């Protein structure tokens, strides 16, 4: 009993200290006229079930992308809420000394900053919810750059399978010591093929450069156009061409795009590129290519829609009952994962077509006020969900504000209802306009400090209770 009392006293003291920090820091923040026009989500603000994601999801078949209408915000953006109190998660970082094997040949020192970024992107509490869009793409980029940079000394663009096991274990240990999840290999589907030559017949720098026009490849990928690359595929085409070329070095001309052999050779190409660029530039290239793959699909799992079809199919007799069923269905989607605004468009179109095939002809998105952000993870400490920008930035960490990442303030947009049940054309044939930082409006003035304090208090109490129960 006395022990429980001490725990509650510590919890109460932590809440008061954090609340005091909020009052001090938020007052200073509101005094500045030029606030960042984005919403910050911090560790501990979301309580939802985990959702796994792959390292680099593959692009869907041609023509399988959902329609991308021209989108413009129809309402004022939500006010910026600066949660600047001292982060209650800061003391809980696992700053332990990693237990390395001593048998891995990778040069971790060359990418120490990259490793720190990856640890924050895959922070233990958020990793399952950011896996698909931030954590796993960043982890894949880190592994690729590690081998690429190490090839400057070893001359090899792949690890020996025996050494690979030690290296994957060391990477996990290094990230874990900086606060990352201890389940990344499973969460991001990390296999030996991510770091070995796999079935590719080329695995050394000399062999690679004897086959490939390296200057042409480097020129295509040295500086990717972040806006047009997903449609023009300038760099991606050069990578695929190089992968196809080295895959046939053993005389096998039967390989095809998407085959295990081509995928293995594509990894080798990416490692070579990462050896010719500095780590920050290589990371930017790899993440932008990953964004093209990530934004081309909807990562959510859709449960059975029969109840929605029953209440909303044909001529709707009771709109209240229909919307209740629709909102209940969407609530299941909101427990899965953070997604980008372009992924939300894909998800909205996928669900709309699914409902249309079940005789739901009415635009239930409009009648039930379903927005794009309704498809993303919802939190108990925010007024609404968070929809990530189409090019999500890395998460960030500091001792005062903890873990945070940027949400798109233009996510309060009505979900578009598909025009027909036919397969939509590629998004590259449409005009897409989803600005990531809207102009400031009057909505950013007059934030209620009482509501702000209450939200933080609820967050802190909830988080502390969880920590006490887990302890």
Tab-separated table of C-alpha atoms in Angstrom:
chain	number	residue	atom	x	y	z
A	1	UNK	CA	0.000	0.000	0.000
A	2	UNK	CA	2.815	2.376	0.905
A	3	UNK	CA	4.546	1.499	-2.358
A	4	UNK	CA	1.404	2.337	-4.328
A	5	UNK	CA	1.151	5.629	-2.471
A	6	UNK	CA	4.703	6.528	-3.399
A	7	UNK	CA	4.003	5.711	-7.050
A	8	UNK	CA	0.933	7.941	-7.068
A	9	UNK	CA	2.897	10.729	-5.429
A	10	UNK	CA	5.575	10.464	-8.104
A	11	UNK	CA	2.889	10.460	-10.799
A	12	UNK	CA	1.239	13.557	-9.341
A	13	UNK	CA	4.563	15.370	-9.092
A	14	UNK	CA	5.411	14.500	-12.701
A	15	UNK	CA	2.065	15.846	-13.861
A	16	UNK	CA	2.514	19.113	-11.986
A	17	UNK	CA	6.040	19.617	-13.289
A	18	UNK	CA	4.985	18.906	-16.858
A	19	UNK	CA	1.968	21.169	-16.578
A	20	UNK	CA	4.157	23.929	-15.188
A	21	UNK	CA	6.484	23.526	-18.164
A	22	UNK	CA	3.544	23.751	-20.531
A	23	UNK	CA	2.298	26.992	-19.032
A	24	UNK	CA	5.740	28.531	-19.205
A	25	UNK	CA	6.636	27.349	-22.695
A	26	UNK	CA	3.235	27.700	-24.331
A	27	UNK	CA	2.979	31.311	-23.208
A	28	UNK	CA	6.264	32.059	-24.929
A	29	UNK	CA	5.177	30.156	-28.010
A	30	UNK	CA	1.963	32.101	-28.445
A	31	UNK	CA	3.890	35.360	-28.150
A	32	UNK	CA	5.684	34.639	-31.450
A	33	UNK	CA	3.801	35.705	-34.585
A	34	UNK	CA	5.405	33.149	-36.923
A	35	UNK	CA	4.465	29.677	-35.725
A	36	UNK	CA	5.219	26.518	-37.751
A	37	UNK	CA	2.129	25.664	-39.754
A	38	UNK	CA	1.883	22.018	-38.832
A	39	UNK	CA	0.581	19.885	-36.019
A	40	UNK	CA	3.054	18.014	-33.845
A	41	UNK	CA	2.197	14.578	-32.479
A	42	UNK	CA	4.225	13.399	-29.513
A	43	UNK	CA	4.945	10.042	-27.947
A	44	UNK	CA	2.149	8.890	-25.667
A	45	UNK	CA	-0.585	10.737	-27.564
A	46	UNK	CA	-2.008	7.719	-29.353
A	47	UNK	CA	-3.510	4.557	-27.898
A	48	UNK	CA	-4.299	2.147	-30.700
A	49	UNK	CA	-3.514	-1.347	-31.865
A	50	UNK	CA	-0.306	-2.057	-33.769
A	51	UNK	CA	-0.076	-2.509	-37.509
A	52	UNK	CA	2.856	-4.109	-39.253
A	53	UNK	CA	4.473	-2.876	-42.455
A	54	UNK	CA	7.048	-4.050	-44.974
A	55	UNK	CA	10.425	-2.524	-45.638
A	56	UNK	CA	9.713	-1.220	-49.126
A	57	UNK	CA	6.220	-2.143	-50.372
A	58	UNK	CA	6.104	-2.869	-54.101
A	59	UNK	CA	4.179	-0.662	-56.521
A	60	UNK	CA	0.813	-2.079	-57.581
A	61	UNK	CA	0.285	-3.177	-61.205
A	62	UNK	CA	-0.089	-0.470	-63.807
A	63	UNK	CA	-3.502	1.162	-63.634
A	64	UNK	CA	-4.160	-0.032	-60.090
A	65	UNK	CA	-3.630	3.297	-58.410
A	66	UNK	CA	-6.657	5.103	-57.053
A	67	UNK	CA	-7.865	8.356	-58.662
A	68	UNK	CA	-6.262	11.515	-57.347
A	69	UNK	CA	-8.654	14.474	-57.761
A	70	UNK	CA	-7.519	18.061	-57.462
A	71	UNK	CA	-7.810	18.750	-53.742
A	72	UNK	CA	-7.928	22.081	-52.000
A	73	UNK	CA	-8.757	22.698	-48.356
A	74	UNK	CA	-12.374	23.711	-47.943
A	75	UNK	CA	-12.026	24.748	-44.325
A	76	UNK	CA	-9.568	26.693	-42.252
A	77	UNK	CA	-6.701	24.631	-40.874
A	78	UNK	CA	-6.823	23.608	-37.258
A	79	UNK	CA	-4.846	25.789	-34.875
A	80	UNK	CA	-1.295	24.870	-34.015
A	81	UNK	CA	-1.067	23.387	-30.543
A	82	UNK	CA	2.491	23.588	-29.195
A	83	UNK	CA	2.913	20.758	-26.700
A	84	UNK	CA	6.181	22.068	-25.274
A	85	UNK	CA	6.112	20.634	-21.765
A	86	UNK	CA	9.029	18.458	-20.617
A	87	UNK	CA	8.411	15.056	-22.134
A	88	UNK	CA	7.499	12.352	-19.617
A	89	UNK	CA	9.071	9.744	-21.915
A	90	UNK	CA	12.568	11.262	-21.855
A	91	UNK	CA	13.756	9.382	-18.712
A	92	UNK	CA	12.539	6.062	-20.111
A	93	UNK	CA	15.003	5.824	-23.011
A	94	UNK	CA	16.983	2.607	-23.018
A	95	UNK	CA	20.455	4.150	-23.136
A	96	UNK	CA	22.142	0.816	-22.505
A	97	UNK	CA	25.509	-0.301	-23.835
A	98	UNK	CA	24.943	-2.450	-26.947
A	99	UNK	CA	26.345	-5.982	-26.897
A	100	UNK	CA	28.017	-6.283	-30.296
A	101	UNK	CA	29.272	-9.529	-31.805
A	102	UNK	CA	32.663	-8.180	-32.882
A	103	UNK	CA	32.319	-10.222	-36.089
A	104	UNK	CA	30.471	-7.718	-38.308
A	105	UNK	CA	32.564	-5.954	-40.955
A	106	UNK	CA	30.247	-2.969	-41.404
A	107	UNK	CA	31.517	0.505	-40.578
A	108	UNK	CA	28.890	1.778	-38.117
A	109	UNK	CA	30.938	4.875	-37.283
A	110	UNK	CA	30.465	6.216	-40.823
A	111	UNK	CA	26.693	6.338	-40.357
A	112	UNK	CA	26.321	7.138	-36.645
A	113	UNK	CA	23.931	10.041	-37.257
A	114	UNK	CA	21.874	7.882	-39.578
A	115	UNK	CA	21.617	5.202	-36.909
A	116	UNK	CA	20.331	7.760	-34.403
A	117	UNK	CA	17.719	8.977	-36.887
A	118	UNK	CA	16.597	5.392	-37.474
A	119	UNK	CA	16.316	4.722	-33.741
A	120	UNK	CA	14.037	7.740	-33.316
A	121	UNK	CA	11.956	6.863	-36.404
A	122	UNK	CA	11.495	3.376	-34.952
A	123	UNK	CA	11.060	4.446	-31.329
A	124	UNK	CA	9.601	1.591	-29.332
A	125	UNK	CA	6.179	3.173	-28.648
A	126	UNK	CA	5.560	4.439	-32.176
A	127	UNK	CA	7.287	1.828	-34.365
A	128	UNK	CA	4.168	-0.296	-35.056
A	129	UNK	CA	2.163	2.781	-36.049
A	130	UNK	CA	4.866	4.381	-38.236
A	131	UNK	CA	6.219	1.137	-39.682
A	132	UNK	CA	4.829	1.440	-43.187
A	133	UNK	CA	5.575	5.095	-43.882
A	134	UNK	CA	8.621	6.098	-41.797
A	135	UNK	CA	10.253	3.392	-39.662
A	136	UNK	CA	10.716	0.498	-42.103
A	137	UNK	CA	11.705	2.618	-45.134
A	138	UNK	CA	14.293	4.327	-42.914
A	139	UNK	CA	15.588	0.991	-41.599
A	140	UNK	CA	15.947	-0.353	-45.147
A	141	UNK	CA	17.778	2.804	-46.196
A	142	UNK	CA	20.134	2.442	-43.227
A	143	UNK	CA	21.011	-1.170	-44.077
A	144	UNK	CA	21.594	-0.246	-47.721
A	145	UNK	CA	23.817	2.718	-46.882
A	146	UNK	CA	25.767	0.722	-44.299
A	147	UNK	CA	26.790	-1.851	-46.910
A	148	UNK	CA	27.384	0.804	-49.554
A	149	UNK	CA	29.668	2.887	-47.363
A	150	UNK	CA	31.520	-0.188	-46.110
A	151	UNK	CA	32.168	-1.294	-49.716
A	152	UNK	CA	34.682	1.550	-49.977
A	153	UNK	CA	36.961	-0.532	-47.767
A	154	UNK	CA	35.804	-4.089	-48.561
A	155	UNK	CA	35.002	-3.774	-52.273
A	156	UNK	CA	31.903	-5.908	-51.682
A	157	UNK	CA	28.288	-4.860	-52.259
A	158	UNK	CA	26.861	-7.769	-50.257
A	159	UNK	CA	27.530	-9.518	-46.966
A	160	UNK	CA	28.465	-13.151	-46.578
A	161	UNK	CA	25.430	-14.987	-45.108
A	162	UNK	CA	27.352	-15.975	-41.970
A	163	UNK	CA	28.575	-12.430	-41.342
A	164	UNK	CA	25.144	-11.080	-42.262
A	165	UNK	CA	23.529	-12.706	-39.234
A	166	UNK	CA	26.038	-11.036	-36.909
A	167	UNK	CA	25.556	-7.677	-38.636
A	168	UNK	CA	21.764	-7.766	-38.432
A	169	UNK	CA	22.068	-8.610	-34.757
A	170	UNK	CA	24.515	-5.737	-34.207
A	171	UNK	CA	22.240	-3.276	-36.007
A	172	UNK	CA	19.362	-4.352	-33.783
A	173	UNK	CA	21.516	-3.944	-30.658
A	174	UNK	CA	22.732	-0.483	-31.666
A	175	UNK	CA	19.208	0.739	-32.432
A	176	UNK	CA	17.780	-0.842	-29.281
A	177	UNK	CA	20.392	0.948	-27.168
A	178	UNK	CA	19.059	4.248	-28.534
A	179	UNK	CA	15.392	3.576	-27.793
A	180	UNK	CA	14.228	1.704	-30.892
A	181	UNK	CA	11.762	-1.176	-30.839
A	182	UNK	CA	13.179	-4.622	-30.067
A	183	UNK	CA	10.926	-6.167	-32.720
A	184	UNK	CA	12.154	-4.416	-35.875
A	185	UNK	CA	13.240	-7.569	-37.714
A	186	UNK	CA	9.728	-8.959	-37.485
A	187	UNK	CA	7.936	-5.630	-37.837
A	188	UNK	CA	9.828	-4.683	-41.005
A	189	UNK	CA	10.289	-8.222	-42.372
A	190	UNK	CA	14.093	-8.043	-42.311
A	191	UNK	CA	15.693	-11.087	-43.922
A	192	UNK	CA	19.203	-12.085	-44.979
A	193	UNK	CA	18.295	-11.120	-48.543
A	194	UNK	CA	18.183	-7.498	-47.388
A	195	UNK	CA	21.958	-7.529	-46.858
A	196	UNK	CA	23.354	-10.453	-48.907
A	197	UNK	CA	23.730	-10.929	-52.675
A	198	UNK	CA	20.716	-13.220	-52.782
A	199	UNK	CA	20.471	-14.692	-56.280
A	200	UNK	CA	22.245	-11.799	-58.028
A	201	UNK	CA	25.390	-12.921	-59.917
A	202	UNK	CA	27.183	-9.611	-59.226
A	203	UNK	CA	28.233	-8.642	-55.707
A	204	UNK	CA	31.518	-6.709	-55.953
A	205	UNK	CA	32.221	-3.124	-56.904
A	206	UNK	CA	34.649	-4.117	-59.673
A	207	UNK	CA	32.239	-6.587	-61.258
A	208	UNK	CA	29.395	-4.072	-61.049
A	209	UNK	CA	31.328	-1.239	-62.676
A	210	UNK	CA	32.580	-3.518	-65.448
A	211	UNK	CA	29.008	-4.100	-66.589
A	212	UNK	CA	27.137	-0.876	-65.831
A	213	UNK	CA	27.536	2.634	-67.236
A	214	UNK	CA	28.106	3.964	-63.723
A	215	UNK	CA	28.259	7.653	-64.678
A	216	UNK	CA	24.850	7.439	-66.399
A	217	UNK	CA	23.303	5.663	-63.417
A	218	UNK	CA	24.753	8.123	-60.933
A	219	UNK	CA	23.576	11.106	-62.955
A	220	UNK	CA	20.007	9.765	-63.004
A	221	UNK	CA	19.886	9.296	-59.240
A	222	UNK	CA	22.277	11.866	-57.808
A	223	UNK	CA	19.493	14.384	-57.304
A	224	UNK	CA	15.930	13.087	-57.472
A	225	UNK	CA	13.036	15.403	-58.244
A	226	UNK	CA	10.824	14.849	-55.167
A	227	UNK	CA	7.703	16.034	-57.008
A	228	UNK	CA	7.990	14.287	-60.373
A	229	UNK	CA	10.073	11.157	-59.713
A	230	UNK	CA	7.124	8.956	-58.849
A	231	UNK	CA	5.619	9.625	-62.291
A	232	UNK	CA	8.705	10.221	-64.438
A	233	UNK	CA	10.617	7.398	-62.695
A	234	UNK	CA	13.905	8.777	-64.008
A	235	UNK	CA	16.004	7.278	-61.225
A	236	UNK	CA	13.863	4.183	-60.763
A	237	UNK	CA	14.069	3.319	-64.462
A	238	UNK	CA	17.849	3.658	-64.376
A	239	UNK	CA	17.988	1.387	-61.301
A	240	UNK	CA	15.744	-1.232	-62.900
A	241	UNK	CA	17.752	-1.142	-66.127
A	242	UNK	CA	20.993	-1.664	-64.206
A	243	UNK	CA	19.439	-4.491	-62.165
A	244	UNK	CA	18.257	-6.201	-65.341
A	245	UNK	CA	21.705	-5.884	-66.896
A	246	UNK	CA	23.707	-7.348	-64.003
A	247	UNK	CA	21.137	-10.117	-63.502
A	248	UNK	CA	21.957	-11.481	-66.959
A	249	UNK	CA	25.733	-11.484	-66.395
A	250	UNK	CA	25.628	-15.239	-65.748
A	251	UNK	CA	23.998	-15.789	-69.134
A	252	UNK	CA	20.475	-16.215	-67.788
A	253	UNK	CA	18.184	-14.087	-69.953
A	254	UNK	CA	14.893	-15.415	-68.548
A	255	UNK	CA	14.671	-13.059	-65.595
A	256	UNK	CA	11.650	-10.783	-65.348
A	257	UNK	CA	10.746	-7.650	-63.410
A	258	UNK	CA	9.710	-8.557	-59.884
A	259	UNK	CA	11.533	-11.889	-59.875
A	260	UNK	CA	13.683	-12.724	-56.822
A	261	UNK	CA	16.808	-12.447	-58.963
A	262	UNK	CA	15.926	-8.959	-60.215
A	263	UNK	CA	15.024	-7.870	-56.678
A	264	UNK	CA	18.393	-9.101	-55.391
A	265	UNK	CA	20.221	-7.252	-58.158
A	266	UNK	CA	18.168	-4.133	-57.480
A	267	UNK	CA	19.444	-4.200	-53.890
A	268	UNK	CA	23.008	-4.408	-55.211
A	269	UNK	CA	22.385	-1.379	-57.454
A	270	UNK	CA	21.037	0.639	-54.528
A	271	UNK	CA	24.070	-0.262	-52.410
A	272	UNK	CA	26.424	0.859	-55.167
A	273	UNK	CA	24.593	4.185	-55.460
A	274	UNK	CA	24.806	4.568	-51.678
A	275	UNK	CA	28.574	4.111	-51.888
A	276	UNK	CA	28.903	6.968	-54.381
A	277	UNK	CA	26.766	9.440	-52.410
A	278	UNK	CA	27.331	10.793	-48.920
A	279	UNK	CA	25.019	9.192	-46.315
A	280	UNK	CA	22.524	12.125	-46.113
A	281	UNK	CA	22.177	12.283	-49.925
A	282	UNK	CA	21.898	8.506	-50.182
A	283	UNK	CA	19.204	8.496	-47.501
A	284	UNK	CA	17.233	11.184	-49.313
A	285	UNK	CA	17.398	9.221	-52.583
A	286	UNK	CA	16.309	5.954	-50.983
A	287	UNK	CA	13.490	7.509	-48.965
A	288	UNK	CA	12.105	9.350	-51.995
A	289	UNK	CA	12.057	6.126	-54.009
A	290	UNK	CA	10.383	4.428	-51.065
A	291	UNK	CA	7.762	7.201	-50.897
A	292	UNK	CA	6.720	6.372	-54.466
A	293	UNK	CA	6.094	2.776	-53.438
A	294	UNK	CA	4.454	3.653	-50.122
A	295	UNK	CA	2.046	6.231	-51.551
A	296	UNK	CA	0.928	3.919	-54.344
A	297	UNK	CA	-0.973	1.534	-52.065
A	298	UNK	CA	-3.421	1.506	-49.193
A	299	UNK	CA	-1.794	-0.351	-46.271
A	300	UNK	CA	-4.974	-0.824	-44.239
A	301	UNK	CA	-6.833	-4.065	-43.671
A	302	UNK	CA	-10.572	-3.744	-44.388
A	303	UNK	CA	-13.007	-5.835	-42.314
A	304	UNK	CA	-16.323	-7.139	-43.619
A	305	UNK	CA	-18.568	-4.374	-44.984
A	306	UNK	CA	-21.846	-6.310	-44.952
A	307	UNK	CA	-23.330	-4.297	-42.062
A	308	UNK	CA	-22.648	-1.000	-43.840
A	309	UNK	CA	-24.102	-2.421	-47.050
A	310	UNK	CA	-27.213	-3.525	-45.170
A	311	UNK	CA	-27.862	-0.077	-43.671
A	312	UNK	CA	-26.705	2.049	-46.614
A	313	UNK	CA	-27.448	-0.107	-49.675
A	314	UNK	CA	-30.019	0.823	-52.310
A	315	UNK	CA	-32.316	3.626	-51.245
A	316	UNK	CA	-31.292	4.678	-47.753
A	317	UNK	CA	-34.315	4.563	-45.451
A	318	UNK	CA	-32.656	5.845	-42.302
A	319	UNK	CA	-29.604	8.076	-42.770
A	320	UNK	CA	-28.876	8.083	-39.030
A	321	UNK	CA	-28.638	4.292	-38.906
A	322	UNK	CA	-26.560	4.277	-42.093
A	323	UNK	CA	-24.052	6.803	-40.759
A	324	UNK	CA	-23.869	5.014	-37.428
A	325	UNK	CA	-22.867	1.818	-39.249
A	326	UNK	CA	-20.416	3.723	-41.452
A	327	UNK	CA	-18.746	5.517	-38.560
A	328	UNK	CA	-18.527	2.260	-36.613
A	329	UNK	CA	-16.778	0.664	-39.602
A	330	UNK	CA	-14.335	3.544	-40.019
A	331	UNK	CA	-13.535	3.340	-36.295
A	332	UNK	CA	-11.970	-0.092	-36.963
A	333	UNK	CA	-9.696	1.434	-39.602
A	334	UNK	CA	-8.613	4.102	-37.133
A	335	UNK	CA	-6.928	1.535	-34.904
A	336	UNK	CA	-4.318	0.437	-37.435
A	337	UNK	CA	-1.628	2.815	-38.608
A	338	UNK	CA	-0.612	6.349	-39.471
A	339	UNK	CA	-0.867	6.830	-43.236
A	340	UNK	CA	0.000	9.595	-45.719
A	341	UNK	CA	-2.532	11.835	-47.455
A	342	UNK	CA	-2.016	9.994	-50.762
A	343	UNK	CA	-2.465	6.640	-49.050
A	344	UNK	CA	-5.701	7.983	-47.555
A	345	UNK	CA	-6.933	8.777	-51.073
A	346	UNK	CA	-6.181	5.204	-52.110
A	347	UNK	CA	-7.921	3.833	-49.026
A	348	UNK	CA	-10.995	6.018	-49.528
A	349	UNK	CA	-11.297	4.943	-53.161
A	350	UNK	CA	-10.740	1.278	-52.324
A	351	UNK	CA	-13.466	1.282	-49.678
A	352	UNK	CA	-15.806	3.309	-51.898
A	353	UNK	CA	-15.503	0.812	-54.772
A	354	UNK	CA	-15.962	-2.055	-52.311
A	355	UNK	CA	-19.200	-0.509	-51.048
A	356	UNK	CA	-20.443	0.276	-54.562
A	357	UNK	CA	-20.055	-3.387	-55.482
A	358	UNK	CA	-22.343	-4.148	-52.538
A	359	UNK	CA	-25.097	-1.847	-53.899
A	360	UNK	CA	-24.184	1.272	-51.897
A	361	UNK	CA	-24.783	3.947	-54.523
A	362	UNK	CA	-25.179	6.975	-52.240
A	363	UNK	CA	-22.092	9.038	-51.426
A	364	UNK	CA	-21.929	8.004	-47.778
A	365	UNK	CA	-18.645	9.876	-47.348
A	366	UNK	CA	-20.479	13.143	-47.904
A	367	UNK	CA	-23.690	12.295	-46.050
A	368	UNK	CA	-21.752	10.910	-43.052
A	369	UNK	CA	-18.998	13.566	-43.182
A	370	UNK	CA	-16.099	11.137	-43.656
A	371	UNK	CA	-12.773	12.925	-44.208
A	372	UNK	CA	-9.400	11.662	-45.388
A	373	UNK	CA	-7.922	11.749	-41.911
A	374	UNK	CA	-10.662	9.402	-40.720
A	375	UNK	CA	-8.681	6.610	-42.394
A	376	UNK	CA	-5.581	7.226	-40.269
A	377	UNK	CA	-4.773	6.324	-36.687
A	378	UNK	CA	-6.748	8.339	-34.146
A	379	UNK	CA	-5.359	9.409	-30.767
A	380	UNK	CA	-6.951	9.959	-27.379
A	381	UNK	CA	-4.958	13.145	-26.770
A	382	UNK	CA	-5.788	14.959	-30.005
A	383	UNK	CA	-9.087	16.307	-31.268
A	384	UNK	CA	-8.722	14.279	-34.455
A	385	UNK	CA	-6.410	11.917	-36.231
A	386	UNK	CA	-3.085	12.624	-37.865
A	387	UNK	CA	-2.571	12.296	-41.602
A	388	UNK	CA	1.091	12.404	-42.608
A	389	UNK	CA	2.339	14.468	-45.574
A	390	UNK	CA	2.928	12.559	-48.811
A	391	UNK	CA	6.658	12.971	-48.175
A	392	UNK	CA	6.797	12.343	-44.413
A	393	UNK	CA	9.774	13.725	-42.544
A	394	UNK	CA	11.709	11.824	-39.909
A	395	UNK	CA	10.521	11.805	-36.336
A	396	UNK	CA	12.547	14.004	-33.991
A	397	UNK	CA	13.591	13.837	-30.364
A	398	UNK	CA	14.862	16.259	-27.777
A	399	UNK	CA	14.946	16.067	-23.989
A	400	UNK	CA	12.374	18.823	-23.551
A	401	UNK	CA	9.715	17.888	-26.087
A	402	UNK	CA	10.326	14.155	-26.515
A	403	UNK	CA	9.423	12.272	-29.721
A	404	UNK	CA	7.443	14.209	-32.319
A	405	UNK	CA	6.557	14.082	-35.994
A	406	UNK	CA	4.710	16.332	-38.412
A	407	UNK	CA	1.074	15.954	-39.414
A	408	UNK	CA	-0.460	17.518	-42.515
A	409	UNK	CA	-2.760	20.369	-41.460
A	410	UNK	CA	-4.621	20.078	-44.769
A	411	UNK	CA	-6.011	16.682	-43.830
A	412	UNK	CA	-9.491	17.959	-42.982
A	413	UNK	CA	-10.717	17.247	-46.520
A	414	UNK	CA	-13.828	15.323	-47.468
A	415	UNK	CA	-13.014	11.810	-48.660
A	416	UNK	CA	-13.717	11.585	-52.425
A	417	UNK	CA	-16.414	9.119	-53.446
A	418	UNK	CA	-15.440	7.035	-56.541
A	419	UNK	CA	-17.269	7.997	-59.709
A	420	UNK	CA	-17.679	4.381	-60.839
A	421	UNK	CA	-16.790	0.800	-59.962
A	422	UNK	CA	-14.302	0.598	-62.843
A	423	UNK	CA	-10.579	0.449	-62.150
A	424	UNK	CA	-9.275	4.026	-61.955
A	425	UNK	CA	-6.408	5.328	-64.023
A	426	UNK	CA	-2.963	6.108	-62.677
A	427	UNK	CA	-2.612	9.080	-60.347
A	428	UNK	CA	0.078	10.448	-62.664
A	429	UNK	CA	-2.677	11.359	-65.137
A	430	UNK	CA	-4.396	13.526	-62.518
A	431	UNK	CA	-3.615	16.869	-60.967
A	432	UNK	CA	-2.855	16.487	-57.274
A	433	UNK	CA	-2.656	19.506	-55.021
A	434	UNK	CA	-2.215	18.754	-51.334
A	435	UNK	CA	-0.111	21.597	-49.923
A	436	UNK	CA	1.703	20.561	-46.774
A	437	UNK	CA	1.823	23.966	-45.082
A	438	UNK	CA	-1.236	26.165	-45.624
A	439	UNK	CA	-1.290	29.901	-45.118
A	440	UNK	CA	-2.023	31.085	-41.602
A	441	UNK	CA	-5.612	31.995	-40.869
A	442	UNK	CA	-7.642	33.379	-38.013
A	443	UNK	CA	-8.122	29.800	-36.843
A	444	UNK	CA	-4.691	30.053	-35.284
A	445	UNK	CA	-5.678	32.870	-32.979
A	446	UNK	CA	-7.337	32.652	-29.577
A	447	UNK	CA	-6.339	29.119	-28.590
A	448	UNK	CA	-8.026	28.214	-25.318
A	449	UNK	CA	-5.266	27.631	-22.759
A	450	UNK	CA	-7.656	25.813	-20.431
A	451	UNK	CA	-8.469	23.220	-23.098
A	452	UNK	CA	-4.780	22.897	-23.912
A	453	UNK	CA	-3.905	22.272	-20.265
A	454	UNK	CA	-6.714	19.766	-19.894
A	455	UNK	CA	-5.623	17.777	-22.935
A	456	UNK	CA	-2.052	17.583	-21.685
A	457	UNK	CA	-3.218	16.608	-18.222
A	458	UNK	CA	-5.308	13.755	-19.642
A	459	UNK	CA	-2.315	12.644	-21.748
A	460	UNK	CA	0.032	12.632	-18.775
A	461	UNK	CA	-2.378	10.842	-16.464
A	462	UNK	CA	-3.117	8.204	-19.092
A	463	UNK	CA	0.534	7.682	-19.891
A	464	UNK	CA	1.598	7.468	-16.247
A	465	UNK	CA	-1.151	4.959	-15.490
A	466	UNK	CA	0.029	2.795	-18.384
A	467	UNK	CA	3.615	2.977	-17.191
A	468	UNK	CA	2.635	2.139	-13.604
A	469	UNK	CA	0.583	-0.852	-14.730
A	470	UNK	CA	3.371	-2.112	-16.989
A	471	UNK	CA	5.923	-1.640	-14.193
